[in-house]
Coordinates of C-alpha atoms in Angstrom, one line a residue:
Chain A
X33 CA -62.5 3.9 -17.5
X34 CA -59.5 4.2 -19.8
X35 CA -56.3 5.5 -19.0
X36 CA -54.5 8.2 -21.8
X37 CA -51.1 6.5 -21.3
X38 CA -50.2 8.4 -23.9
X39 CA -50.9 10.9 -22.3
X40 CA -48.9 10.5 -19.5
X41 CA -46.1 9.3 -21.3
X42 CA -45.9 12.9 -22.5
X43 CA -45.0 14.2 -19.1
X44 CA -41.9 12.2 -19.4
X45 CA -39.1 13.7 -21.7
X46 CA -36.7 10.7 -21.3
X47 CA -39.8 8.2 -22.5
X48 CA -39.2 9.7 -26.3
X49 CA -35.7 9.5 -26.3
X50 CA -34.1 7.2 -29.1
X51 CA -30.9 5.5 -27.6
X52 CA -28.4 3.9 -30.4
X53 CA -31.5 3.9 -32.3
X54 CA -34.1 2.2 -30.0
X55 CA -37.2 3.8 -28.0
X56 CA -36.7 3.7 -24.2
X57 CA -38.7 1.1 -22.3
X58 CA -38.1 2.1 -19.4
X59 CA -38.9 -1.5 -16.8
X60 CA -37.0 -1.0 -13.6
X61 CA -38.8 1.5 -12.0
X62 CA -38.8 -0.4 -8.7
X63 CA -34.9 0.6 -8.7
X64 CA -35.6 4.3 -10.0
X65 CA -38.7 5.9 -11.9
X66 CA -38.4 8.9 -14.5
X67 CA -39.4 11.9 -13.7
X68 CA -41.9 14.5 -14.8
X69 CA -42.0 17.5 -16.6
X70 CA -43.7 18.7 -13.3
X71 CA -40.8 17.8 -10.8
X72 CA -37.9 19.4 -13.4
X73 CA -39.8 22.2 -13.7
X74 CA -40.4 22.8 -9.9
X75 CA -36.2 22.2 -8.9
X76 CA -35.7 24.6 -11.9
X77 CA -37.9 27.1 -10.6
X78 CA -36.3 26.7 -7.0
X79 CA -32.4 26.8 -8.9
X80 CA -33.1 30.1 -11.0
X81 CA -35.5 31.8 -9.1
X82 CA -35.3 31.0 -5.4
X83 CA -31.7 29.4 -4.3
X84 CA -31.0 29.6 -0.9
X85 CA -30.7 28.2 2.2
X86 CA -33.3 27.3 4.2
X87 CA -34.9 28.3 7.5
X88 CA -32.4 31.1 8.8
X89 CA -32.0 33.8 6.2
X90 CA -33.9 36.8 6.3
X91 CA -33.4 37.9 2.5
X92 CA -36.0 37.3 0.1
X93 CA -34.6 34.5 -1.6
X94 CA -34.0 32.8 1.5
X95 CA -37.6 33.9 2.1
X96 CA -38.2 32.5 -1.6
X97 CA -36.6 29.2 -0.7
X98 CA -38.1 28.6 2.7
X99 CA -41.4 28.5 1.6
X100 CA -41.1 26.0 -1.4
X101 CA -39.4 23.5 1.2
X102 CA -41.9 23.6 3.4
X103 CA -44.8 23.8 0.7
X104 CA -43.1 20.4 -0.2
X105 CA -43.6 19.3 3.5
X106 CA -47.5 20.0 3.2
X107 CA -47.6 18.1 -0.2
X108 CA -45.8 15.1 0.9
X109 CA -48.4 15.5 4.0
X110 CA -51.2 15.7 2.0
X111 CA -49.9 12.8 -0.4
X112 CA -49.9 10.3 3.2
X113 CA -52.8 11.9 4.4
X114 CA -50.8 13.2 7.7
X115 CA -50.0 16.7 9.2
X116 CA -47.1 18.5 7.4
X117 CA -45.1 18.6 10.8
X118 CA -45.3 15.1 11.2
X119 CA -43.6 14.7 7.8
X120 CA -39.3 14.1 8.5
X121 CA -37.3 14.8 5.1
X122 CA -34.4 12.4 4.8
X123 CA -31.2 11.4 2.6
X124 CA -33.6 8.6 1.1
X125 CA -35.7 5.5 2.3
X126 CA -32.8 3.6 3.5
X127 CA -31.4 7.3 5.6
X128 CA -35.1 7.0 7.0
X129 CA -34.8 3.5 8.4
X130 CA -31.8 4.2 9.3
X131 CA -32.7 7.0 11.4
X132 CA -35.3 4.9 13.0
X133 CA -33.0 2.0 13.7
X134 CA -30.6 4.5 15.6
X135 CA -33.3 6.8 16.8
X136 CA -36.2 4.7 17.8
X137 CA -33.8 2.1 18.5
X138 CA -32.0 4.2 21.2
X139 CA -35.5 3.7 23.3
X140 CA -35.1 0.0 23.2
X141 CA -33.3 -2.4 25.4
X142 CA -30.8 -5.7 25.5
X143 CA -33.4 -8.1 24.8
X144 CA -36.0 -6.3 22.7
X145 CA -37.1 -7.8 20.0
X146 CA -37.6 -7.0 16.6
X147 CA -39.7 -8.8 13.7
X148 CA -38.6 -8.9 10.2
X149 CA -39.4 -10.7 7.1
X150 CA -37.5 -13.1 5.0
X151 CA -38.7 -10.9 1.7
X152 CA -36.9 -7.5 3.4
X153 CA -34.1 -5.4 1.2
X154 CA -31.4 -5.3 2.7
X155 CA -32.1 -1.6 4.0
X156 CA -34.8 -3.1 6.2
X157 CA -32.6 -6.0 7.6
X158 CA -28.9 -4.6 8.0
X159 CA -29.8 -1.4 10.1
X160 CA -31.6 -3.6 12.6
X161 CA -28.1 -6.0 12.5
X162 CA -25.9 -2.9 13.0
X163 CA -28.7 -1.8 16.2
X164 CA -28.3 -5.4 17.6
X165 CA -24.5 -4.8 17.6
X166 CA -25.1 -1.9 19.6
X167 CA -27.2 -2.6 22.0
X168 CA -28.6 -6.3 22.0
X169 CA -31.5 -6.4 20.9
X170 CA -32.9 -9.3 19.2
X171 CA -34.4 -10.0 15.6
X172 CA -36.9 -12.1 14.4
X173 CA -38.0 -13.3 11.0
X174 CA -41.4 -13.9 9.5
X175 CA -40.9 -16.7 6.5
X176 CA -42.4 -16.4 3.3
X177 CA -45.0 -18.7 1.4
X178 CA -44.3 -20.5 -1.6
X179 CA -45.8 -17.7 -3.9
X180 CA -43.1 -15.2 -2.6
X181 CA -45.9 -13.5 0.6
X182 CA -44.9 -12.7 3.7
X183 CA -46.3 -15.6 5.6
X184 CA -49.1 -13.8 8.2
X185 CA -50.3 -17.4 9.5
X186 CA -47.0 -17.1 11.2
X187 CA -47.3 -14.0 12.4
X188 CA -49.3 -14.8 15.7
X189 CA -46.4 -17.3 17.1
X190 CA -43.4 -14.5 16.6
X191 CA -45.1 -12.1 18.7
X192 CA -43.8 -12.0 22.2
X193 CA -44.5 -9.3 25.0
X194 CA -40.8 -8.0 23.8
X195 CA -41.3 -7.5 20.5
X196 CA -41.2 -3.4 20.2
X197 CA -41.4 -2.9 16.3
X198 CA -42.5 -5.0 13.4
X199 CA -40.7 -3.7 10.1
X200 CA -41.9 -4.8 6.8
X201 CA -42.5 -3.9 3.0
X202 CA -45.4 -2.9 2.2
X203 CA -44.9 -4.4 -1.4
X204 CA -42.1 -6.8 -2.3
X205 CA -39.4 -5.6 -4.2
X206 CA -38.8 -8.8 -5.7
X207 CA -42.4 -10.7 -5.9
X208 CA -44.4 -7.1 -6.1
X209 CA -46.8 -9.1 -3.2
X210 CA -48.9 -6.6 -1.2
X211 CA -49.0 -6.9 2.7
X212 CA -52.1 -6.9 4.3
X213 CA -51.0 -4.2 6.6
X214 CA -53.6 -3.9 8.7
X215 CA -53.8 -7.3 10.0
X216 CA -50.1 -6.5 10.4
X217 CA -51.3 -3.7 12.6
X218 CA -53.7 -5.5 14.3
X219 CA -51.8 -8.2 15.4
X220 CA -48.9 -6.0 16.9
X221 CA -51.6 -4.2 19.0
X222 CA -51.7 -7.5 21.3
X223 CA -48.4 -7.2 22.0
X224 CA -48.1 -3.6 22.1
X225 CA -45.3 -3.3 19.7
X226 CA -44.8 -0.5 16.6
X227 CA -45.4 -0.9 13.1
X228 CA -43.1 0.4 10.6
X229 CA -43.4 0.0 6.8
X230 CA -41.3 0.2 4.3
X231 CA -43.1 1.7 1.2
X232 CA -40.1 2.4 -0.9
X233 CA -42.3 -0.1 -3.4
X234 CA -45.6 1.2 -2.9
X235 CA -45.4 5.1 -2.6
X236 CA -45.1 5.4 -6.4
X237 CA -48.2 4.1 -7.1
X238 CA -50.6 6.7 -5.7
X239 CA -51.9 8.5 -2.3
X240 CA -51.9 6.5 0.7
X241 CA -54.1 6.9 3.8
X242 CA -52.1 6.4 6.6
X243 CA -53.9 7.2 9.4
X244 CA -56.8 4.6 8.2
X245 CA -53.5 2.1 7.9
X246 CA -52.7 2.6 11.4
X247 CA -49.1 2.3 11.4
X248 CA -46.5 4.2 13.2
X249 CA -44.0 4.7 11.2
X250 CA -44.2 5.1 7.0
X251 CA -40.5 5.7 4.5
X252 CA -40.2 5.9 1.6
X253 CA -38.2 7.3 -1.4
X254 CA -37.8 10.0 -3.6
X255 CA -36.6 8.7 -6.6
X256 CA -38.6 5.8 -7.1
X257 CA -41.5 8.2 -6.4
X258 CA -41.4 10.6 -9.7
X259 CA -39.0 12.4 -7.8
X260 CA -35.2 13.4 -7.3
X261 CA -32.3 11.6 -6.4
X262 CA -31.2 11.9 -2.3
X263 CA -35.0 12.4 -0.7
X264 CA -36.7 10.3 1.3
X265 CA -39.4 10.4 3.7
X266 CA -40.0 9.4 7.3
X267 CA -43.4 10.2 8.8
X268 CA -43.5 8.9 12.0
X269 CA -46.7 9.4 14.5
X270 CA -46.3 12.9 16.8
X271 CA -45.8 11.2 19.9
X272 CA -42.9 8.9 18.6
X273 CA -41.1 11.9 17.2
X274 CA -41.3 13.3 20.2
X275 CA -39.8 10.7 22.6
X276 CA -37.1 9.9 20.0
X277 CA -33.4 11.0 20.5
X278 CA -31.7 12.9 17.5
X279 CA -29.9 10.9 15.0
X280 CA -27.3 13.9 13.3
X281 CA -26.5 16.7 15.3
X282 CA -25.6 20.1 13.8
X283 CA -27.1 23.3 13.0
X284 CA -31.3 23.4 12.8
X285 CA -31.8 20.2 14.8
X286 CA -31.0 22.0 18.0
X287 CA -33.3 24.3 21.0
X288 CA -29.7 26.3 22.2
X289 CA -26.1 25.1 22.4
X290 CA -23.7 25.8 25.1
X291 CA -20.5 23.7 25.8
X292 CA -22.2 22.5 29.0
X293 CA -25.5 21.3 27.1
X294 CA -27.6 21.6 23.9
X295 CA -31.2 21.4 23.8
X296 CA -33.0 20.0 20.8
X297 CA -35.7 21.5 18.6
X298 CA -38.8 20.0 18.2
X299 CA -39.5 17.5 15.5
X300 CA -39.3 17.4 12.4
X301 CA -36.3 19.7 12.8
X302 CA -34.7 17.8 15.3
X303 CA -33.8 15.2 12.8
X304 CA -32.8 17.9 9.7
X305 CA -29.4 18.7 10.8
X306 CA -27.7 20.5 9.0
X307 CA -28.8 22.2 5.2
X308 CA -31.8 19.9 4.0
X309 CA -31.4 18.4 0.5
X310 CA -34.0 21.7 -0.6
X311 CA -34.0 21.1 -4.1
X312 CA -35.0 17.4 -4.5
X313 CA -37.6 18.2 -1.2
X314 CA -39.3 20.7 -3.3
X315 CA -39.2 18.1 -6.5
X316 CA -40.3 15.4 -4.6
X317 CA -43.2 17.8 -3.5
X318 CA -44.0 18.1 -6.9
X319 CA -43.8 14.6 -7.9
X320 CA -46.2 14.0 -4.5
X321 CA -48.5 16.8 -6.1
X322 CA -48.5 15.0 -9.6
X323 CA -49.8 11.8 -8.3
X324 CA -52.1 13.4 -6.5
X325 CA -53.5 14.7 -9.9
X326 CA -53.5 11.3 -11.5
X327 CA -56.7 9.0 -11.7
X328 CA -55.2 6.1 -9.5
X329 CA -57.9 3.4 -10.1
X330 CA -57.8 3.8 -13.7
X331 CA -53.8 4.1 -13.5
X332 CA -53.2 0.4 -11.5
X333 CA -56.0 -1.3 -13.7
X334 CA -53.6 -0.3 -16.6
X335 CA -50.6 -1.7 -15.1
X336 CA -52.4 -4.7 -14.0
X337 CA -53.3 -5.4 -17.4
X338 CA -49.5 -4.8 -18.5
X339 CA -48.8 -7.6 -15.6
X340 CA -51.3 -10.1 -17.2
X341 CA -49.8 -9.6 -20.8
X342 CA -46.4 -10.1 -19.2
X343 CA -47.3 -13.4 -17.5
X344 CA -49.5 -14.6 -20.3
X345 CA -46.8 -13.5 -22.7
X346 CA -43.7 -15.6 -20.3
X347 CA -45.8 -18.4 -20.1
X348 CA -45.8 -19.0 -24.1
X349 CA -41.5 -19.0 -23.5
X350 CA -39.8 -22.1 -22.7
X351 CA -38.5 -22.5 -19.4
X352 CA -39.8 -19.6 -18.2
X353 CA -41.1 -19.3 -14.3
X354 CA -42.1 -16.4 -12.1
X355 CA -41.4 -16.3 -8.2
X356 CA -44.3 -14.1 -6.5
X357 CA -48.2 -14.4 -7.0
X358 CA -49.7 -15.9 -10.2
X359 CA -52.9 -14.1 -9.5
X360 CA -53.1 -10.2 -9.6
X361 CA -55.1 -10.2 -6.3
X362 CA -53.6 -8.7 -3.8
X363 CA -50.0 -7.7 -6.1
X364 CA -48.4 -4.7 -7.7
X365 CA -46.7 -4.4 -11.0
X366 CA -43.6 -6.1 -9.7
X367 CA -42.5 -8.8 -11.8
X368 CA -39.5 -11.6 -11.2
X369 CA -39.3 -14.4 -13.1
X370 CA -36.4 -16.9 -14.0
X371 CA -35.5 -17.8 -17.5
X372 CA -34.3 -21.2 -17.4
X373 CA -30.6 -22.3 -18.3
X374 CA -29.7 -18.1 -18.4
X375 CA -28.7 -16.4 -15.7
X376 CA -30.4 -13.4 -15.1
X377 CA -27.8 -11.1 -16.0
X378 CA -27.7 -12.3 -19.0
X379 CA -31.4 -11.7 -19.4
X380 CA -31.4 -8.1 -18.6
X381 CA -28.4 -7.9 -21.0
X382 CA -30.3 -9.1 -24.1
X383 CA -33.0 -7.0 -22.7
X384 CA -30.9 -4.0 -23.3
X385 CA -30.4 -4.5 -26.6
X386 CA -33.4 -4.0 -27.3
X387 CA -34.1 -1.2 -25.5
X388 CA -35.4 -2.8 -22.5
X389 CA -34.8 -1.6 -19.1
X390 CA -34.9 -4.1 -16.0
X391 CA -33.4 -5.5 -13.5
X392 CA -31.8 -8.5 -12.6
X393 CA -29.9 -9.7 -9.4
X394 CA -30.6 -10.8 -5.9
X395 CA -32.2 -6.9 -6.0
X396 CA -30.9 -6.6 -2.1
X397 CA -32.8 -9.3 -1.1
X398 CA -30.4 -12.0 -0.3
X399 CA -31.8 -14.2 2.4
X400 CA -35.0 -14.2 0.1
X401 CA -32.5 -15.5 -2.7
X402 CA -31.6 -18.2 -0.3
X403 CA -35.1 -19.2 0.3
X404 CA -35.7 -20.3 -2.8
X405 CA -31.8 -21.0 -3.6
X406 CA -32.1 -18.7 -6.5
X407 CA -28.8 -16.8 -7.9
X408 CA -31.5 -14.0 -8.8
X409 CA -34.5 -13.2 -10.9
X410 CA -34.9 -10.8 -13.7
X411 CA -37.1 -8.1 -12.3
X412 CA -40.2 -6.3 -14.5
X413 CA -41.1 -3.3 -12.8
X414 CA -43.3 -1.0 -14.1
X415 CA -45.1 2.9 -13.9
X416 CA -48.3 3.8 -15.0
X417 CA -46.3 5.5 -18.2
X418 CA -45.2 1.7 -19.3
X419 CA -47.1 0.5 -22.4
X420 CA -48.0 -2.8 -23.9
X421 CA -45.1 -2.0 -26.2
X422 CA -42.6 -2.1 -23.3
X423 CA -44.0 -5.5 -22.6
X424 CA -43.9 -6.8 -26.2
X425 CA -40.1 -5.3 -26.8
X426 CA -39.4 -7.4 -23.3
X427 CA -41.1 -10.4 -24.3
X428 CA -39.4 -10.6 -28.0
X429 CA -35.7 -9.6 -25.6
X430 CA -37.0 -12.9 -23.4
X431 CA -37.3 -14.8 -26.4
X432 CA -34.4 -14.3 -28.0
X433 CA -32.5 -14.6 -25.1
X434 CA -33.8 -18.1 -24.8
X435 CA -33.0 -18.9 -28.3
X436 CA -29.4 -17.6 -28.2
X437 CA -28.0 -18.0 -24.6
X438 CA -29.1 -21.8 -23.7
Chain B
X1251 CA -28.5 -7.0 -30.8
X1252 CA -26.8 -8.6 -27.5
X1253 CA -25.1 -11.1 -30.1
X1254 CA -22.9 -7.7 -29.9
X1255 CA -21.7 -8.7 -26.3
X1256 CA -22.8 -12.6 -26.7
X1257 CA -21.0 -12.8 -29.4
X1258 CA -20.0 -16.8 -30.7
X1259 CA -16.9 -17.3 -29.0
X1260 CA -18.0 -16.2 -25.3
X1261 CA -21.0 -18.5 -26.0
X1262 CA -18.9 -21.1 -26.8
X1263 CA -16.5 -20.7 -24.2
X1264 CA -19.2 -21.1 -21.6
X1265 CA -20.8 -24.2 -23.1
X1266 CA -17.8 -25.6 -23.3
X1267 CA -17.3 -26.0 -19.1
X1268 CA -13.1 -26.6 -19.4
X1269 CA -12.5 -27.3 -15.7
X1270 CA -15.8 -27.0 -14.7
X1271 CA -16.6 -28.7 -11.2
X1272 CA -15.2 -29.8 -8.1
X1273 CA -11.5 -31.4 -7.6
X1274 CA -11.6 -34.3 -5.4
X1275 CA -8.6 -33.5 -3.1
X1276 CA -7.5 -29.7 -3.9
X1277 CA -4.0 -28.5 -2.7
X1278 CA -5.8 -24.8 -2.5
X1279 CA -9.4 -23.3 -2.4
X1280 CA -10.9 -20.1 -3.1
X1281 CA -14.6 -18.4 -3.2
X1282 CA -15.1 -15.0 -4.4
X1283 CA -18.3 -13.3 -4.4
X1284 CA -19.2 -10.0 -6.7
X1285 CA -21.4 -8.1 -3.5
X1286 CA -22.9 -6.1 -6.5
X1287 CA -24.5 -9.0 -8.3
X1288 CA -24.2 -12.2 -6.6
X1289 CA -22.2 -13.8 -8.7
X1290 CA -19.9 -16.5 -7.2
X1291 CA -16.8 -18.4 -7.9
X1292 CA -15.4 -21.4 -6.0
X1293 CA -12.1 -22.3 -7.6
X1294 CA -9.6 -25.6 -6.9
X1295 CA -6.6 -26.0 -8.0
X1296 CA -3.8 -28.6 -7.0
X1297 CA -0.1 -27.6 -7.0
X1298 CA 3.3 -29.1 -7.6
X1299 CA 6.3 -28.9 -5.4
X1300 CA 7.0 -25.6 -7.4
X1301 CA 3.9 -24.1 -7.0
X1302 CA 2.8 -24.6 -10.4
X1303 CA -1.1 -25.4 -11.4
X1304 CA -1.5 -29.6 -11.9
X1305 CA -5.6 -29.4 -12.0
X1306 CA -7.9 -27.0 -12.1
X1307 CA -12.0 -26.9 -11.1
X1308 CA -14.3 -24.6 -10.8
X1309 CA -17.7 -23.7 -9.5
X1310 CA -19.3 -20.5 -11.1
X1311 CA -23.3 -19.4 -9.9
X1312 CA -23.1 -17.0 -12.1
X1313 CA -23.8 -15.3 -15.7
X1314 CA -22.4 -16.3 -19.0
X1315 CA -19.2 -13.6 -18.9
X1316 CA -18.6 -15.6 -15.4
X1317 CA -19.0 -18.6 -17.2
X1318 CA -16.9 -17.8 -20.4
X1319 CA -14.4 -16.7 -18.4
X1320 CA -13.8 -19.4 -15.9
X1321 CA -13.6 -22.1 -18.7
X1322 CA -11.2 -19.3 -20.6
X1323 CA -8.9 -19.7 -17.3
X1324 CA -9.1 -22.9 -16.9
X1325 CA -7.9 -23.9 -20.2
X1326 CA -4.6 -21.8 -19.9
X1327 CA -4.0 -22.8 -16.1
X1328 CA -2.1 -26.1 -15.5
X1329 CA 1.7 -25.2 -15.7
X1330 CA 1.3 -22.0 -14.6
X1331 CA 2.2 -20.6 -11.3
X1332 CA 0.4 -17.2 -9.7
X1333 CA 2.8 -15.0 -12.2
X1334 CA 1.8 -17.3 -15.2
X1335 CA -1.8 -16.5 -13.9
X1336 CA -0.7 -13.2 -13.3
X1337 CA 0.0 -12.7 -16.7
X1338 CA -3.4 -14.4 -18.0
X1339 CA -5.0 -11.6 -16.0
X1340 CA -3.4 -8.9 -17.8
X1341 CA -4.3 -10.4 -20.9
X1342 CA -8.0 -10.5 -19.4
X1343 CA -7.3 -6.7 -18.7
X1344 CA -6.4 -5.8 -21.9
X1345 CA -9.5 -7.9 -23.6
X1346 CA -11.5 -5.4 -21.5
X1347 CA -10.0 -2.2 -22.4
X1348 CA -8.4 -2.2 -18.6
X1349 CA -4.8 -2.4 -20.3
X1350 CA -3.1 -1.0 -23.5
X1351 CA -2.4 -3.5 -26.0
X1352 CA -4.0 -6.8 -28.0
X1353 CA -5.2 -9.3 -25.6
X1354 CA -4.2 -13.3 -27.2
X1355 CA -6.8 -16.0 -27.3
X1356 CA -9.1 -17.0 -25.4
X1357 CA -9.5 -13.9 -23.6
X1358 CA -9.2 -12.0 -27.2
X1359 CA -13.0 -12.9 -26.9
X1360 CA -13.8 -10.6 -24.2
X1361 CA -13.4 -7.7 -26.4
X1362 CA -16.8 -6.3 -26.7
X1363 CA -17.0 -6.2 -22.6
X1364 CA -14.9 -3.3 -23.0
X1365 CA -18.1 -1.4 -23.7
X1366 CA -19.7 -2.7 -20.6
X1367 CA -18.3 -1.6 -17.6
X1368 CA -20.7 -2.7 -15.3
X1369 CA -20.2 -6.5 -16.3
X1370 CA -16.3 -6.5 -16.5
X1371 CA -16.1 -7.8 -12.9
X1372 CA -17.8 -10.7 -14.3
X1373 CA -14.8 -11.5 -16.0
X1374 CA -12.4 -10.9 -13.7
X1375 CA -14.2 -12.7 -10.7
X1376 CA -12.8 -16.5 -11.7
X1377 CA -9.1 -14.2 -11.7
X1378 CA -9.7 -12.7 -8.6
X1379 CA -10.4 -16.1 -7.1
X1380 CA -7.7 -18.2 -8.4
X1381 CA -5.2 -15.2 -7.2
X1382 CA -7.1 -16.2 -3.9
X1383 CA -6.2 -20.0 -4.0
X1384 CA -2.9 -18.9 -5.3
X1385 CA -2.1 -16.6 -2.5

């Protein structure tokens, strides 16, 4: 079946901008994606028709205002395939782990472990580092394979009876590798430890089924998602959210307050204090309701395709070499690759001037950087709106780049 | 085209590696990391009785501004002491639009950085880590 990237593309007013007289194309949308037509128009609606606070107004634009927040709750529900109330709006992914590293962690004790991977951002690594300051807990690390996987043969002999939560990306951020999570999920139920996944990588490419996963916990963010800037998501089953302390107190989060003692509300609201970001929710609703509406199958065998002609295309390059999977089994149009003698900075530089957006650095993935003793990569990552031309304008950038810099 | 930034001076100032590497007994030592990028400079330098810069090395994992800029430094720093470097930095200040005034050669170069804030730590970095060894 084919996919109208064109139209698609159209949805996107910044895709047919000319900047100093080049196109946009637009290749680091694992750091942010553009957004659509649908999600401006949905914050406009809630800035110039229904602006208010949320939850404790009586008026009708509080009224107004209310309801698009938690119409957003039910589409980012509906868009994980979970109840709405299970569905925790946060400052972004890394607020979200955040909260589970204080909240969650809170429940766990001097000694507890927790297992990592080598291949983590940095969100997923330095809240548990900040919880083992606090209360000693210990953390693990799964290593990853040559072709930049999160090695699951090692899995089995990192699990202990104290390990309490295994934390990983669902897709790299770096290698664009795809975790098999439910062998993930699988093997944690020996042990009887929690599954959290980091999906900050893998939201924006289409409705997920978490249930049928069977993890415990699920982030991810807003803006990488066709959404606005500071939202995130933490779904979290009922019964965690339950037995979890608060992370913020303030006003909404709370059952009644006295100087002697404050009760909490029930979840989600317990971990909303204070006003709720309620424009980018009710964008990020949209965005969740615009993916929804997309033909997914047809949209990742497009994307797949622009991943072949960018490794076919990098091969032909001198010097070139990617670091994740060479296969598109199993992957996600996440692309890093090294250009030989040019740092990647340079790269993304040249890349610019052509009016090529990517990124290039150690993409908050350090200790993965020290695996494979790499300064960084230059990183391809793409949308379903990307088009071979935005592989071809990157490929020529790569070229030249290669001719000029070395 | 990037030959705006790259233009053939920088280029040639990173080929050329004045200073690049490891001195063999160092008087002073210094590693600076940019946490934004990566990028990292390891810089030695051995001193006089007067404080003044005899030799010079340095260590860049880093891009071609990094590069450019290190081998820019280390052609001006023997002689100098930390104001002489000081100085040098201002002129590297001035290349990038930082300061008022006409940067001199080599960091005259630098020029089109000025356009591109986000990579005129990359310049300053080798600075920031001789004022380290210096300090």
């Amino acid at each position: 079946m084919s996919f109208d990237v064109a139209g698609v593309r159209r949805q996107f007013p910044i895709l047919s901008e000319i900047i100093d007289g080049k196109p946009v194309h637009y290749l680091d949308n694992g750091a942010s994606a553009q957004t659509p037509l649908a999600v401006i128009d949905a914050v406009r609606k809630y800035e110039t028709t229904s602006r208010a606070n949320v939850l404790r107004g009586v008026h009708r634009l509080a009224e107004r205002a209310t309801e698009a927040y938690e119409n957003a709750r039910a589409e980012v529900a509906a868009f994980l395939g979970v109840k709405p109330m299970e569905i925790v709006f946060t400052g972004g992914c890394t607020a979200a782990i955040n909260l589970v590293a204080y909240s969650y962690g809170q429940l766990l004790k001097a000694g507890d472990r927790i297992l990592l991977s080598e291949l983590e951002h940095h969100s997923n690594i330095v809240p548990w580092q900040l919880l083992r300051q606090r209360s000693g807990i210990e953390i693990d690390m799964i290593p990853v394979t040559t072709d930049g996987r999160i090695d699951l043969g090692k899995l089995p002999g990192l699990l202990t009876p104290r390990t309490k939560l295994i934390s990983l990306a669902h897709i790299s951020n770096v290698t664009g590798a795809l975790l098999d999570v439910k062998a993930v999920v699988a093997a944690a139920k020996g042990v009887g430890a929690k599954v959290m996944i980091d999906g900050a990588q893998r939201a924006p490419h289409g409705p997920l089924d978490l249930p049928e996963l069977g993890v415990d916990f699920y982030v991810f963010a807003g803006h990488k998602a066709y959404g606005p800037n500071g939202i995130g998501v933490l779904w979290a089953k009922p019964e965690l959210l339950d037995a979890m302390p608060p992370f913020h107190g303030g006003g909404s989060m709370i059952g009644r307050v006295t100087f002697a003692e404050t009760t909490w509300a029930p979840a989600p609201r317990r971990f909303e204090a204070g006003t709720p970001p309620i424009g980018p929710a009710i964008g990020l609703g949209a965005a969740c309701a615009w993916m929804r509406g997309l033909d997914w199958t047809a949209a990742h065998d497009h994307e797949m395709g622009l991943v072949q002609r960018l490794m076919d295309g990098l091969q032909k390059i001198d010097g070139t070499q990617i670091l994740g999977p060479a296969s598109l089994q199993n992957r996600y149009p996440v692309v890093s690759f090294m250009l030989d003698g040019v740092h990647p900075h340079d790269v993304a530089q040249t890349l610019d001037s052509f009016g090529v957006a990517v990124r290039a650095g150690h993409h908050c993935a350090q200790p993965l950087m020290d695996r494979f003793d790499l300064d960084g990569t230059t990183r391809v990552s793409m949308a379903p709106y990307n088009d071979t031309s935005d592989i071809d304008a990157l490929l020529a950038g790569v070229a030249h780049a290669a001719k000029t810099l070395r | 085209m990037s030959d705006e930034l790259y233009q053939e001076k920088i280029v040639a100032l990173a080929k050329a590696k004045t200073g690049a590497g490891k001195l063999a007994a160092p008087t002073r030592s210094a590693r600076r990391d940019n946490p934004l990028c990566g990028d990292r400079v390891v810089i030695d330098v051995t001193l006089d009785g007067q404080g003044r810069i005899t030799g010079i090395g340095h260590q860049v994992r880093g891009c071609l501004l990094c590069q450019a800029s290190a081998s820019a430094l280390a052609s001006l720093a023997v002689g100098k002491d930390a104001a002489g470097i000081a100085d040098i930095r201002h002129d590297a200040e001035r290349a990038i639009g930082r300061e008022q005034g006409a940067a001199a050669e080599p960091y005259a170069a630098f020029a089109p950085v000025a356009a591109h804030k986000s990579r005129q730590e990359c310049v300053l970095l080798p600075l920031e880590a001789l004022k380290d060894a210096l300090a």
